[in-house]
DNA sequence: TCTGAAATTTTACATCA
DNA sequence: TGATGTAAAATTTCAGA
């Protein structure tokens, strides 16, 4: 069976000079912290008292651990997840973008351009045949075509892009496995 | 300029017999609701009193609107967003999967299989060259290769899959534009 | 919409390892 | 020193009128 990758992602990060373990406050997470994260990733309105009962800690202990993880950046945000279809954005698209030049300046410019668009929920800079993968939500196809004109056709550095229309959002979330 | 799509996504949904406006409690959102959603999508720990000041409503009014949107399914969840790299999952991958047979039964089976995997953060069923797009987070490339063996090579209906390694998570979120 | 009660979050402090 | 639990205070949430 052929290997799927030329090299590991870890190798790639190092080659590109991107420090994976970049300057973030170091923090050790024990099994209590992980158990708390598992709960908060499902429902962050769970009372600290209830979390405490689940993990065998007092509410203040839970509170201190949560604050510590927020300050350390382990918890990046606390957000409400909204159904896009219910607020006028029923169409989800996956877009692969290939650029012409991969100079640092041009890549950074593309990153900023893509990230600045509200309809772009997610943007990944990737290896392989594509350079960027975007997840986009729009009200109509007309709105998407307008977006493509502005973002892709209006960008001299975009070689081509390929759009995949999501017929079904099977699973949508940012949950990270922690209990393993 | 060549048209990007054979037909609009709306058309596609209808052709496939999927009712876009499926049986969810109907709800009308006014500009207050949308303003509240904009805040909650950024930080759902914002006190109702503060939200009220921002949108010119009393705290109880804000609370009633939030509850109404939660019950109607407009707000799908309230979650903590965790940095995958900080909990041992530093590698993000985008995977395109093409299946052999698109019978309803086999597609449903694939949906269930993919969605059941904790490392699969997101799974979209899409049109175009690929049938599924997955967003996966893993601790190591070895873990991913194990996952591919189980999920793709171990599935007779998977024709091929293509992996894009994320070098940078430029923008990661589920935020939907509401203020437009 | 306002007011008050209930619940939650947060702080203070004593204790233990 | 660092983390915990108990108790009290501050704040928020929530139900009534």
XYZ file of C-alpha atoms (C1' of nucleotides) in Angstrom:
394
model
C 0.000 0.000 0.000
C 1.414 3.332 -1.082
C 2.219 5.866 1.579
C -0.276 8.656 1.642
C 2.158 11.416 2.460
C 5.553 12.500 1.314
C 6.428 13.445 4.885
C 4.709 13.882 8.188
C 2.987 17.137 9.009
C 5.389 17.583 11.863
C 8.296 17.461 9.463
C 6.565 19.910 7.227
C 6.043 22.429 9.986
C 9.673 22.311 10.873
C 10.783 22.594 7.275
C 8.643 25.668 6.805
C 10.102 27.168 9.972
C 6.791 27.303 11.763
C 7.222 26.468 15.407
C 4.340 24.199 16.326
C 4.824 24.755 20.038
C 4.828 28.522 19.612
C 4.981 30.960 22.494
C 1.901 29.995 24.421
C 1.842 29.807 28.209
C 2.801 26.271 29.049
C 0.204 24.353 30.973
C -0.119 20.816 32.150
C -3.560 19.301 31.937
C -4.450 16.453 34.239
C -7.400 14.105 33.936
C -9.629 16.577 35.826
C -8.945 19.279 33.269
C -9.634 16.929 30.384
C -12.875 15.751 31.947
C -13.947 19.365 32.410
C -13.073 20.146 28.785
C -15.110 17.200 27.568
C -18.155 18.621 29.329
C -17.600 22.239 28.279
C -17.144 21.259 24.652
C -20.596 19.733 24.753
C -22.314 22.405 26.828
C -20.480 25.321 28.375
C -23.575 26.462 30.276
C -23.272 23.451 32.558
C -23.145 24.815 36.126
C -19.787 24.440 37.827
C -21.536 22.622 40.643
C -22.784 19.970 38.197
C -19.370 19.698 36.570
C -17.872 19.311 40.018
C -20.216 16.452 40.840
C -19.284 14.754 37.578
C -15.540 14.984 38.096
C -15.426 14.891 41.914
C -14.282 18.424 42.598
C -15.829 21.399 44.344
C -17.376 24.143 42.225
C -14.590 26.642 43.038
C -11.954 24.105 42.039
C -13.731 23.656 38.716
C -13.957 27.401 38.302
C -10.237 27.886 38.933
C -9.309 25.218 36.432
C -11.568 26.693 33.786
C -10.119 30.154 34.269
C -6.611 28.746 34.147
C -7.333 27.019 30.831
C -8.910 30.148 29.408
C -5.906 32.255 30.349
C -3.541 29.659 28.935
C -5.452 29.633 25.635
C -6.503 26.014 25.888
C -10.069 27.280 25.829
C -10.026 29.674 22.891
C -13.594 30.901 23.076
C -17.059 30.336 24.472
C -19.616 30.596 21.724
C -23.188 29.923 20.713
C -23.446 27.701 17.649
C -26.038 29.040 15.232
C -27.777 27.073 12.495
C -26.797 28.938 9.315
C -29.953 27.872 7.498
C -32.091 29.535 10.154
C -30.443 32.912 9.751
C -30.533 33.171 5.997
C -27.389 31.265 5.018
C -28.686 27.863 3.889
C -25.873 27.044 1.481
C -22.550 25.626 2.665
C -19.655 25.307 0.241
C -16.208 23.805 0.433
C -13.764 25.682 -1.763
C -10.269 24.638 -2.737
C -8.048 27.441 -3.918
C -4.777 27.105 -5.768
C -2.495 30.101 -5.981
C 0.128 30.984 -8.558
C 2.926 32.293 -6.388
C 3.657 30.989 -2.914
C 5.917 33.783 -1.744
C 5.426 34.563 1.910
C 4.054 38.020 1.170
C 1.449 36.804 -1.279
C 0.381 33.891 0.933
C -0.009 36.222 3.889
C -2.067 38.573 1.761
C -4.327 35.721 0.685
C -4.716 34.595 4.288
C -5.800 38.054 5.309
C -8.172 38.426 2.372
C -9.912 35.113 2.982
C -10.102 35.448 6.734
C -11.606 38.911 6.498
C -14.729 37.659 4.733
C -17.605 36.994 7.166
C -19.046 34.273 4.922
C -15.758 32.378 5.214
C -16.297 30.334 8.367
C -13.044 28.469 8.085
C -9.822 28.819 6.157
C -6.969 26.326 6.135
C -3.597 26.705 4.429
C -2.809 23.229 3.197
C -0.287 21.098 1.382
C -1.074 19.073 -1.677
C -2.865 19.983 -4.874
C -4.707 22.863 -3.286
C -3.181 25.675 -1.248
C -6.249 26.778 0.685
C -9.455 25.106 1.746
C -12.347 27.334 2.706
C -15.690 26.574 4.298
C -18.187 29.181 3.174
C -21.819 29.854 4.074
C -23.995 32.017 1.833
C -27.657 32.965 1.435
C -27.840 32.221 -2.298
C -25.746 30.981 -5.169
C -25.860 34.474 -6.580
C -24.194 35.693 -3.411
C -21.527 33.047 -3.826
C -20.863 33.977 -7.410
C -20.453 37.574 -6.321
C -18.044 36.386 -3.642
C -16.004 34.399 -6.160
C -15.718 37.413 -8.423
C -14.413 39.527 -5.609
C -12.241 36.973 -3.859
C -10.923 34.717 -6.615
C -11.364 36.274 -10.038
C -10.416 39.619 -8.526
C -7.171 38.195 -7.157
C -4.319 37.933 -9.645
C -2.592 35.311 -7.545
C -5.469 32.810 -7.650
C -4.730 30.221 -10.323
C -7.941 28.234 -10.003
C -10.545 27.219 -7.486
C -12.872 24.274 -7.164
C -16.214 24.416 -5.419
C -17.937 21.522 -3.675
C -21.545 22.161 -2.731
C -22.590 20.669 0.595
C -25.828 18.763 0.222
C -25.770 17.691 3.850
C -23.908 18.872 6.921
C -23.479 15.459 8.509
C -21.364 16.600 11.400
C -20.411 20.163 12.171
C -18.406 21.122 15.175
C -14.989 21.960 16.569
C -14.944 19.341 19.274
C -11.561 17.821 20.021
C -11.281 14.333 21.497
C -9.964 14.560 25.039
C -11.029 11.439 26.876
C -8.858 8.988 24.911
C -16.500 33.597 -17.730
C -17.575 30.005 -17.400
C -20.311 29.196 -14.975
C -18.975 27.473 -11.897
C -21.939 25.217 -11.309
C -24.168 23.024 -13.399
C -27.132 24.161 -11.321
C -27.754 26.055 -8.148
C -27.598 24.266 -4.830
C -31.220 25.125 -4.284
C -32.120 23.270 -7.459
C -30.049 20.365 -6.348
C -31.758 20.076 -3.007
C -35.121 20.031 -4.667
C -34.043 17.507 -7.277
C -32.742 15.203 -4.583
C -36.028 15.583 -2.740
C -34.452 17.104 0.331
C -36.699 19.748 1.793
C -34.466 22.671 2.630
C -37.015 24.248 4.936
C -37.560 21.021 6.832
C -39.887 20.648 9.794
C -38.332 23.013 12.276
C -40.387 25.324 14.462
C -40.860 28.421 12.411
C -39.501 31.569 13.957
C -39.151 35.116 12.802
C -35.983 36.886 13.805
C -35.951 40.648 14.027
C -32.931 42.901 14.197
C -32.794 42.518 17.999
C -32.507 38.751 17.691
C -29.794 39.061 15.083
C -27.872 41.554 17.204
C -28.086 39.174 20.153
C -26.862 36.288 17.986
C -23.915 38.333 16.796
C -22.838 38.824 20.401
C -23.465 35.235 21.513
C -21.537 33.846 18.577
C -18.539 35.803 19.751
C -18.960 35.213 23.496
C -21.910 33.391 24.978
C -20.816 34.174 28.518
C -21.748 37.813 27.992
C -24.245 38.713 30.764
C -27.770 39.384 29.573
C -27.578 42.777 31.219
C -24.599 43.721 29.030
C -26.288 42.345 25.928
C -29.355 44.367 26.823
C -27.328 47.548 27.038
C -25.768 46.829 23.658
C -29.056 46.222 21.859
C -31.316 48.498 23.901
C -33.447 45.905 25.612
C -33.989 44.908 29.224
C -32.141 41.861 30.500
C -35.336 39.777 30.822
C -36.275 40.626 27.239
C -32.859 39.429 26.103
C -33.273 36.246 28.095
C -36.682 35.488 26.598
C -35.339 35.965 23.089
C -32.362 33.728 23.748
C -34.529 30.978 25.167
C -36.912 31.286 22.234
C -34.046 30.899 19.763
C -32.659 27.932 21.667
C -36.031 26.188 21.680
C -36.527 26.931 18.000
C -33.143 25.443 17.167
C -31.663 28.655 15.852
C -29.074 28.327 18.603
C -27.958 24.740 18.215
C -25.476 24.572 21.076
C -23.390 26.496 23.575
C -19.847 25.254 23.575
C -16.290 25.955 24.613
C -13.865 26.036 21.692
C -10.691 24.154 22.526
C -7.348 24.519 20.787
C -6.671 21.021 19.416
C -2.904 21.513 19.549
C -3.080 22.144 23.286
C -4.829 18.874 24.040
C -2.635 16.574 22.013
C -4.194 16.867 18.552
C -1.832 19.213 16.705
C -2.505 17.899 13.197
C -5.525 19.025 11.191
C -6.361 17.308 7.909
C -8.899 17.901 5.187
C -9.958 14.649 3.554
C -11.948 14.222 0.373
C -13.605 10.859 0.003
C -15.069 9.405 -3.178
C -17.369 6.433 -2.912
C -18.152 3.728 -5.434
C -21.883 3.336 -5.019
C -24.200 6.187 -4.134
C -27.217 4.162 -3.133
C -29.097 5.710 -0.243
C -28.292 2.830 2.069
C -24.562 2.952 1.426
C -24.405 6.729 1.688
C -26.254 6.638 4.982
C -23.880 3.983 6.241
C -20.893 6.109 5.273
C -22.420 9.139 6.988
C -22.848 7.171 10.187
C -19.361 5.705 10.014
C -17.646 9.043 9.486
C -19.734 10.952 12.009
C -19.110 8.353 14.695
C -15.364 9.007 14.752
C -14.343 11.506 17.458
C -11.367 12.687 15.416
C -13.738 13.691 12.618
C -14.712 17.211 13.621
C -16.754 17.874 10.526
C -18.271 15.831 7.731
C -20.013 17.225 4.673
C -21.792 15.284 1.954
C -20.994 17.184 -1.216
C -21.519 17.341 -4.939
C -18.719 17.369 -7.464
C -15.642 15.201 -7.792
C -15.679 14.176 -4.155
C -18.634 12.784 -2.236
C -17.542 13.622 1.297
C -15.266 16.219 2.822
C -13.984 15.582 6.320
C -12.089 17.779 8.750
C -9.991 15.576 10.998
C -7.768 16.298 14.003
C -5.209 13.757 15.157
C -2.262 13.535 17.562
C 0.174 12.053 15.051
C 0.419 11.001 11.445
C 0.607 7.431 12.642
C -2.783 7.903 14.258
C -4.122 9.236 10.975
C -2.760 6.325 9.008
C -4.454 3.983 11.453
C -7.653 5.956 10.973
C -7.436 5.702 7.185
C -6.959 1.965 7.398
C -10.056 1.580 9.504
C -12.259 4.171 7.854
C -11.253 4.134 4.178
C -9.259 1.044 3.305
C -11.559 -0.958 5.532
C -14.623 0.275 3.688
C -15.407 -1.516 0.428
C -17.461 1.408 -0.814
C -14.605 3.928 -0.641
C -13.129 4.324 -4.115
C -10.377 6.756 -3.201
C -9.528 9.521 -0.789
C -7.275 12.528 -0.942
C -5.660 14.106 2.094
C -4.709 17.742 2.456
C -2.522 18.515 5.460
C -3.308 21.808 7.154
C -0.134 23.794 7.699
C -2.033 26.681 9.213
C -5.517 27.085 10.627
C -6.051 30.632 9.391
C -9.618 30.934 10.528
C -11.560 28.326 12.443
C -15.087 28.865 13.612
C -18.757 28.266 12.962
C -19.787 31.886 13.033
C -22.592 32.822 10.660
C -22.895 36.394 9.364
C -26.008 38.003 10.828
C -25.494 41.735 10.746
C -25.609 42.124 6.958
C -41.092 46.225 32.110
C -39.890 46.021 36.747
C -38.991 43.750 41.129
C -37.629 40.093 44.032
C -36.310 35.234 44.693
C -33.400 31.432 43.249
C -29.316 29.905 41.341
C -24.804 30.524 39.879
C -20.418 32.561 39.918
C -16.799 34.482 42.414
C -14.000 35.698 46.333
C -12.032 34.959 50.983
C -9.982 32.044 54.062
C -8.597 27.963 56.574
C -6.614 23.444 55.653
C -4.019 19.817 53.658
C -0.175 17.763 50.903
C 4.087 26.807 47.508
C 0.127 25.228 45.387
C -4.372 23.318 45.229
C -8.612 22.156 47.696
C -13.052 22.726 50.197
C -16.226 25.457 53.036
C -18.536 29.514 53.649
C -19.905 34.031 52.387
C -20.488 37.794 48.938
C -21.481 39.458 44.406
C -23.602 38.749 40.228
C -26.614 36.710 37.114
C -30.612 34.258 35.902
C -35.293 33.596 36.190
C -40.290 33.808 37.577
C -43.846 36.571 39.311
C -46.921 40.467 39.098
